[in-house]
């Protein structure tokens, strides 16, 4: 039996997984990746604008990210935004293209990034558990209001737990893959 609560919960948990994937995409693993710049905002005529809306971003030679602004006059503001961000790579500007050379990661930096991934993972697991708690509360209210029989409420709560377990497992798998990616030399 699929309740509206279950449908809403599944949608919330899917969004949480997508947010985690986005978060992991911003953690660099020694290779150039356009998503490294997803959190960088450039002050473009007074509006904080994502870099990918102002420039073409491409990976060349595996470890070099090239940023080609559509408006050449914005190249210095893009460069400044990248320098001030937490990307941790100094941009090189040749007047028409900005290059980010991703340095190989040291063992210490790899461990630091793996910890960051693990910490992000834990916060997303907490979000999943909070969603579970909210769904269980809704089911209990429905039972109290007489909308659900006691047996149906128990089944609904069991289903919520199964969904929670499934999404927690997905988070753990994504985290293990990201940590493996970070620790690869």
PDB file of C-alpha atoms in Angstrom:
ATOM      1  CA  UNK A   1       0.000   0.000   0.000  1.00  0.00           C
ATOM      2  CA  UNK A   2       1.572   3.262  -1.188  1.00  0.00           C
ATOM      3  CA  UNK A   3       0.397   6.343   0.689  1.00  0.00           C
ATOM      4  CA  UNK A   4       0.890   9.983  -0.276  1.00  0.00           C
ATOM      5  CA  UNK A   5       3.321  10.133   2.642  1.00  0.00           C
ATOM      6  CA  UNK A   6       5.441   7.451   0.946  1.00  0.00           C
ATOM      7  CA  UNK A   7       5.384   9.239  -2.414  1.00  0.00           C
ATOM      8  CA  UNK A   8       6.421  12.539  -0.803  1.00  0.00           C
ATOM      9  CA  UNK A   9       9.101  10.808   1.250  1.00  0.00           C
ATOM     10  CA  UNK A  10      10.578   9.098  -1.796  1.00  0.00           C
ATOM     11  CA  UNK A  11      10.673  12.425  -3.668  1.00  0.00           C
ATOM     12  CA  UNK A  12      12.435  14.095  -0.724  1.00  0.00           C
ATOM     13  CA  UNK A  13      14.957  11.300  -0.416  1.00  0.00           C
ATOM     14  CA  UNK A  14      15.681  11.356  -4.175  1.00  0.00           C
ATOM     15  CA  UNK A  15      16.334  15.108  -3.915  1.00  0.00           C
ATOM     16  CA  UNK A  16      18.685  14.447  -1.003  1.00  0.00           C
ATOM     17  CA  UNK A  17      20.642  11.913  -3.092  1.00  0.00           C
ATOM     18  CA  UNK A  18      20.873  14.403  -5.983  1.00  0.00           C
ATOM     19  CA  UNK A  19      22.105  17.099  -3.580  1.00  0.00           C
ATOM     20  CA  UNK A  20      24.762  14.704  -2.268  1.00  0.00           C
ATOM     21  CA  UNK A  21      25.896  13.920  -5.826  1.00  0.00           C
ATOM     22  CA  UNK A  22      26.169  17.669  -6.470  1.00  0.00           C
ATOM     23  CA  UNK A  23      28.148  18.115  -3.239  1.00  0.00           C
ATOM     24  CA  UNK A  24      30.517  15.289  -4.169  1.00  0.00           C
ATOM     25  CA  UNK A  25      30.959  16.815  -7.630  1.00  0.00           C
ATOM     26  CA  UNK A  26      32.398  19.950  -6.049  1.00  0.00           C
ATOM     27  CA  UNK A  27      35.044  17.951  -4.155  1.00  0.00           C
ATOM     28  CA  UNK A  28      37.985  17.618  -6.518  1.00  0.00           C
ATOM     29  CA  UNK A  29      39.788  14.334  -6.792  1.00  0.00           C
ATOM     30  CA  UNK A  30      42.988  15.275  -8.602  1.00  0.00           C
ATOM     31  CA  UNK A  31      41.334  15.529 -12.015  1.00  0.00           C
ATOM     32  CA  UNK A  32      39.808  18.512 -13.742  1.00  0.00           C
ATOM     33  CA  UNK A  33      36.024  18.500 -13.541  1.00  0.00           C
ATOM     34  CA  UNK A  34      33.691  21.317 -14.589  1.00  0.00           C
ATOM     35  CA  UNK A  35      31.504  20.757 -11.522  1.00  0.00           C
ATOM     36  CA  UNK A  36      34.416  22.001  -9.356  1.00  0.00           C
ATOM     37  CA  UNK A  37      33.196  25.495 -10.245  1.00  0.00           C
ATOM     38  CA  UNK A  38      29.489  24.898  -9.505  1.00  0.00           C
ATOM     39  CA  UNK A  39      29.604  26.833  -6.220  1.00  0.00           C
ATOM     40  CA  UNK A  40      31.629  29.768  -7.604  1.00  0.00           C
ATOM     41  CA  UNK A  41      29.555  32.909  -8.099  1.00  0.00           C
ATOM     42  CA  UNK A  42      30.787  35.918 -10.077  1.00  0.00           C
ATOM     43  CA  UNK A  43      29.546  39.453  -9.372  1.00  0.00           C
ATOM     44  CA  UNK A  44      28.238  40.211 -12.866  1.00  0.00           C
ATOM     45  CA  UNK A  45      26.670  43.690 -13.005  1.00  0.00           C
ATOM     46  CA  UNK A  46      25.659  43.391  -9.357  1.00  0.00           C
ATOM     47  CA  UNK A  47      24.180  39.885  -9.666  1.00  0.00           C
ATOM     48  CA  UNK A  48      25.912  36.790  -8.263  1.00  0.00           C
ATOM     49  CA  UNK A  49      26.071  34.580 -11.358  1.00  0.00           C
ATOM     50  CA  UNK A  50      27.369  30.995 -11.677  1.00  0.00           C
ATOM     51  CA  UNK A  51      30.512  30.724 -13.808  1.00  0.00           C
ATOM     52  CA  UNK A  52      28.895  28.140 -16.098  1.00  0.00           C
ATOM     53  CA  UNK A  53      26.291  30.762 -17.093  1.00  0.00           C
ATOM     54  CA  UNK A  54      28.998  33.215 -18.120  1.00  0.00           C
ATOM     55  CA  UNK A  55      31.521  31.016 -19.879  1.00  0.00           C
ATOM     56  CA  UNK A  56      32.182  27.770 -21.676  1.00  0.00           C
ATOM     57  CA  UNK A  57      33.965  25.351 -19.352  1.00  0.00           C
ATOM     58  CA  UNK A  58      35.955  22.466 -20.815  1.00  0.00           C
ATOM     59  CA  UNK A  59      38.424  19.860 -19.623  1.00  0.00           C
ATOM     60  CA  UNK A  60      41.569  19.557 -21.673  1.00  0.00           C
ATOM     61  CA  UNK A  61      44.375  17.075 -21.092  1.00  0.00           C
ATOM     62  CA  UNK A  62      42.650  15.590 -18.034  1.00  0.00           C
ATOM     63  CA  UNK A  63      44.097  18.030 -15.493  1.00  0.00           C
ATOM     64  CA  UNK A  64      43.427  21.401 -17.115  1.00  0.00           C
ATOM     65  CA  UNK A  65      40.109  23.216 -16.927  1.00  0.00           C
ATOM     66  CA  UNK A  66      39.631  25.975 -19.508  1.00  0.00           C
ATOM     67  CA  UNK A  67      37.095  28.747 -18.981  1.00  0.00           C
ATOM     68  CA  UNK A  68      36.243  30.837 -22.030  1.00  0.00           C
ATOM     69  CA  UNK A  69      33.968  33.779 -21.101  1.00  0.00           C
ATOM     70  CA  UNK A  70      31.274  34.720 -23.591  1.00  0.00           C
ATOM     71  CA  UNK A  71      31.749  38.366 -22.588  1.00  0.00           C
ATOM     72  CA  UNK A  72      35.515  38.965 -22.754  1.00  0.00           C
ATOM     73  CA  UNK A  73      35.203  42.018 -20.479  1.00  0.00           C
ATOM     74  CA  UNK A  74      34.159  39.739 -17.614  1.00  0.00           C
ATOM     75  CA  UNK A  75      37.360  37.663 -17.652  1.00  0.00           C
ATOM     76  CA  UNK A  76      38.957  39.550 -14.745  1.00  0.00           C
ATOM     77  CA  UNK A  77      35.851  39.300 -12.523  1.00  0.00           C
ATOM     78  CA  UNK A  78      35.624  35.553 -13.226  1.00  0.00           C
ATOM     79  CA  UNK A  79      39.324  35.170 -12.412  1.00  0.00           C
ATOM     80  CA  UNK A  80      38.868  37.133  -9.171  1.00  0.00           C
ATOM     81  CA  UNK A  81      35.840  35.042  -8.124  1.00  0.00           C
ATOM     82  CA  UNK A  82      37.767  31.804  -8.692  1.00  0.00           C
ATOM     83  CA  UNK A  83      40.767  33.138  -6.753  1.00  0.00           C
ATOM     84  CA  UNK A  84      38.550  34.084  -3.795  1.00  0.00           C
ATOM     85  CA  UNK A  85      36.592  30.803  -3.823  1.00  0.00           C
ATOM     86  CA  UNK A  86      37.432  27.567  -2.005  1.00  0.00           C
ATOM     87  CA  UNK A  87      38.446  25.823  -5.258  1.00  0.00           C
ATOM     88  CA  UNK A  88      42.054  26.074  -4.108  1.00  0.00           C
ATOM     89  CA  UNK A  89      43.591  26.514  -7.560  1.00  0.00           C
ATOM     90  CA  UNK A  90      45.184  29.721  -8.838  1.00  0.00           C
ATOM     91  CA  UNK A  91      43.692  30.727 -12.203  1.00  0.00           C
ATOM     92  CA  UNK A  92      45.974  31.672 -15.127  1.00  0.00           C
ATOM     93  CA  UNK A  93      44.513  34.295 -17.463  1.00  0.00           C
ATOM     94  CA  UNK A  94      45.911  34.785 -20.990  1.00  0.00           C
ATOM     95  CA  UNK A  95      43.475  37.561 -21.927  1.00  0.00           C
ATOM     96  CA  UNK A  96      40.831  35.388 -23.590  1.00  0.00           C
ATOM     97  CA  UNK A  97      40.868  32.104 -21.651  1.00  0.00           C
ATOM     98  CA  UNK A  98      41.316  31.254 -17.977  1.00  0.00           C
ATOM     99  CA  UNK A  99      43.138  28.012 -17.236  1.00  0.00           C
ATOM    100  CA  UNK A 100      43.020  26.059 -14.001  1.00  0.00           C
ATOM    101  CA  UNK A 101      45.741  23.441 -13.731  1.00  0.00           C
ATOM    102  CA  UNK A 102      44.643  20.859 -11.185  1.00  0.00           C
ATOM    103  CA  UNK A 103      47.723  19.806  -9.243  1.00  0.00           C
ATOM    104  CA  UNK A 104      48.160  16.197  -8.185  1.00  0.00           C
ATOM    105  CA  UNK A 105      46.880  15.682  -4.660  1.00  0.00           C
ATOM    106  CA  UNK A 106      49.233  15.022  -1.770  1.00  0.00           C
ATOM    107  CA  UNK A 107      48.424  12.108   0.537  1.00  0.00           C
ATOM    108  CA  UNK A 108      47.532  14.587   3.295  1.00  0.00           C
ATOM    109  CA  UNK A 109      45.162  16.503   1.008  1.00  0.00           C
ATOM    110  CA  UNK A 110      43.550  13.237  -0.160  1.00  0.00           C
ATOM    111  CA  UNK A 111      42.819  12.275   3.448  1.00  0.00           C
ATOM    112  CA  UNK A 112      41.428  15.761   4.098  1.00  0.00           C
ATOM    113  CA  UNK A 113      39.105  15.513   1.070  1.00  0.00           C
ATOM    114  CA  UNK A 114      38.021  11.994   2.048  1.00  0.00           C
ATOM    115  CA  UNK A 115      37.094  13.356   5.500  1.00  0.00           C
ATOM    116  CA  UNK A 116      35.159  16.172   3.843  1.00  0.00           C
ATOM    117  CA  UNK A 117      33.240  13.618   1.749  1.00  0.00           C
ATOM    118  CA  UNK A 118      32.546  11.504   4.823  1.00  0.00           C
ATOM    119  CA  UNK A 119      31.318  14.544   6.774  1.00  0.00           C
ATOM    120  CA  UNK A 120      29.011  15.521   3.891  1.00  0.00           C
ATOM    121  CA  UNK A 121      27.737  11.953   3.788  1.00  0.00           C
ATOM    122  CA  UNK A 122      26.853  12.040   7.489  1.00  0.00           C
ATOM    123  CA  UNK A 123      24.923  15.298   7.134  1.00  0.00           C
ATOM    124  CA  UNK A 124      22.926  13.818   4.245  1.00  0.00           C
ATOM    125  CA  UNK A 125      22.175  10.689   6.293  1.00  0.00           C
ATOM    126  CA  UNK A 126      20.805  12.982   9.010  1.00  0.00           C
ATOM    127  CA  UNK A 127      18.546  14.608   6.404  1.00  0.00           C
ATOM    128  CA  UNK A 128      17.247  11.175   5.371  1.00  0.00           C
ATOM    129  CA  UNK A 129      16.580  10.251   9.018  1.00  0.00           C
ATOM    130  CA  UNK A 130      14.792  13.558   9.606  1.00  0.00           C
ATOM    131  CA  UNK A 131      12.598  12.835   6.579  1.00  0.00           C
ATOM    132  CA  UNK A 132      11.855   9.399   8.072  1.00  0.00           C
ATOM    133  CA  UNK A 133      10.866  10.947  11.402  1.00  0.00           C
ATOM    134  CA  UNK A 134       8.553  13.465   9.688  1.00  0.00           C
ATOM    135  CA  UNK A 135       6.898  10.723   7.602  1.00  0.00           C
ATOM    136  CA  UNK A 136       6.371   8.537  10.688  1.00  0.00           C
ATOM    137  CA  UNK A 137       4.832  11.507  12.516  1.00  0.00           C
ATOM    138  CA  UNK A 138       2.402  12.048   9.619  1.00  0.00           C
ATOM    139  CA  UNK A 139       1.440   8.369   9.637  1.00  0.00           C
ATOM    140  CA  UNK A 140       0.842   8.432  13.412  1.00  0.00           C
ATOM    141  CA  UNK A 141      -1.339  11.548  13.031  1.00  0.00           C
ATOM    142  CA  UNK A 142      -3.321   9.804  10.286  1.00  0.00           C
ATOM    143  CA  UNK A 143      -3.813   6.809  12.597  1.00  0.00           C
ATOM    144  CA  UNK A 144      -4.947   9.053  15.473  1.00  0.00           C
ATOM    145  CA  UNK A 145      -7.360  10.870  13.172  1.00  0.00           C
ATOM    146  CA  UNK A 146      -8.856   7.544  12.130  1.00  0.00           C
ATOM    147  CA  UNK A 147      -7.659   7.797   8.529  1.00  0.00           C
ATOM    148  CA  UNK A 148      -5.545   4.641   8.942  1.00  0.00           C
ATOM    149  CA  UNK A 149      -6.150   1.406  10.811  1.00  0.00           C
ATOM    150  CA  UNK A 150      -3.511   0.345  13.355  1.00  0.00           C
ATOM    151  CA  UNK A 151      -2.257  -2.516  11.148  1.00  0.00           C
ATOM    152  CA  UNK A 152      -2.056  -0.250   8.098  1.00  0.00           C
ATOM    153  CA  UNK A 153      -0.149   2.365  10.096  1.00  0.00           C
ATOM    154  CA  UNK A 154       2.356  -0.278  11.218  1.00  0.00           C
ATOM    155  CA  UNK A 155       2.809  -1.451   7.610  1.00  0.00           C
ATOM    156  CA  UNK A 156       3.219   2.165   6.479  1.00  0.00           C
ATOM    157  CA  UNK A 157       5.891   2.792   9.133  1.00  0.00           C
ATOM    158  CA  UNK A 158       7.671  -0.420   8.093  1.00  0.00           C
ATOM    159  CA  UNK A 159       7.646   0.803   4.480  1.00  0.00           C
ATOM    160  CA  UNK A 160       9.140   4.136   5.597  1.00  0.00           C
ATOM    161  CA  UNK A 161      11.943   2.229   7.341  1.00  0.00           C
ATOM    162  CA  UNK A 162      12.622   0.140   4.227  1.00  0.00           C
ATOM    163  CA  UNK A 163      12.880   3.324   2.146  1.00  0.00           C
ATOM    164  CA  UNK A 164      15.182   4.892   4.733  1.00  0.00           C
ATOM    165  CA  UNK A 165      17.456   1.841   4.721  1.00  0.00           C
ATOM    166  CA  UNK A 166      17.568   1.855   0.918  1.00  0.00           C
ATOM    167  CA  UNK A 167      18.582   5.521   0.707  1.00  0.00           C
ATOM    168  CA  UNK A 168      21.100   5.294   3.559  1.00  0.00           C
ATOM    169  CA  UNK A 169      22.693   2.370   1.686  1.00  0.00           C
ATOM    170  CA  UNK A 170      22.789   4.492  -1.496  1.00  0.00           C
ATOM    171  CA  UNK A 171      24.549   7.291   0.418  1.00  0.00           C
ATOM    172  CA  UNK A 172      27.078   4.812   1.795  1.00  0.00           C
ATOM    173  CA  UNK A 173      27.780   3.452  -1.706  1.00  0.00           C
ATOM    174  CA  UNK A 174      28.194   6.956  -3.166  1.00  0.00           C
ATOM    175  CA  UNK A 175      30.517   7.876  -0.303  1.00  0.00           C
ATOM    176  CA  UNK A 176      32.628   4.750  -0.724  1.00  0.00           C
ATOM    177  CA  UNK A 177      32.953   5.459  -4.467  1.00  0.00           C
ATOM    178  CA  UNK A 178      33.913   9.105  -3.844  1.00  0.00           C
ATOM    179  CA  UNK A 179      36.474   8.171  -1.198  1.00  0.00           C
ATOM    180  CA  UNK A 180      37.948   5.552  -3.540  1.00  0.00           C
ATOM    181  CA  UNK A 181      38.079   8.173  -6.314  1.00  0.00           C
ATOM    182  CA  UNK A 182      39.845  10.635  -4.001  1.00  0.00           C
ATOM    183  CA  UNK A 183      42.363   8.122  -2.689  1.00  0.00           C
ATOM    184  CA  UNK A 184      43.356   6.802  -6.154  1.00  0.00           C
ATOM    185  CA  UNK A 185      46.794   7.979  -7.197  1.00  0.00           C
TER     186      UNK A 185
END
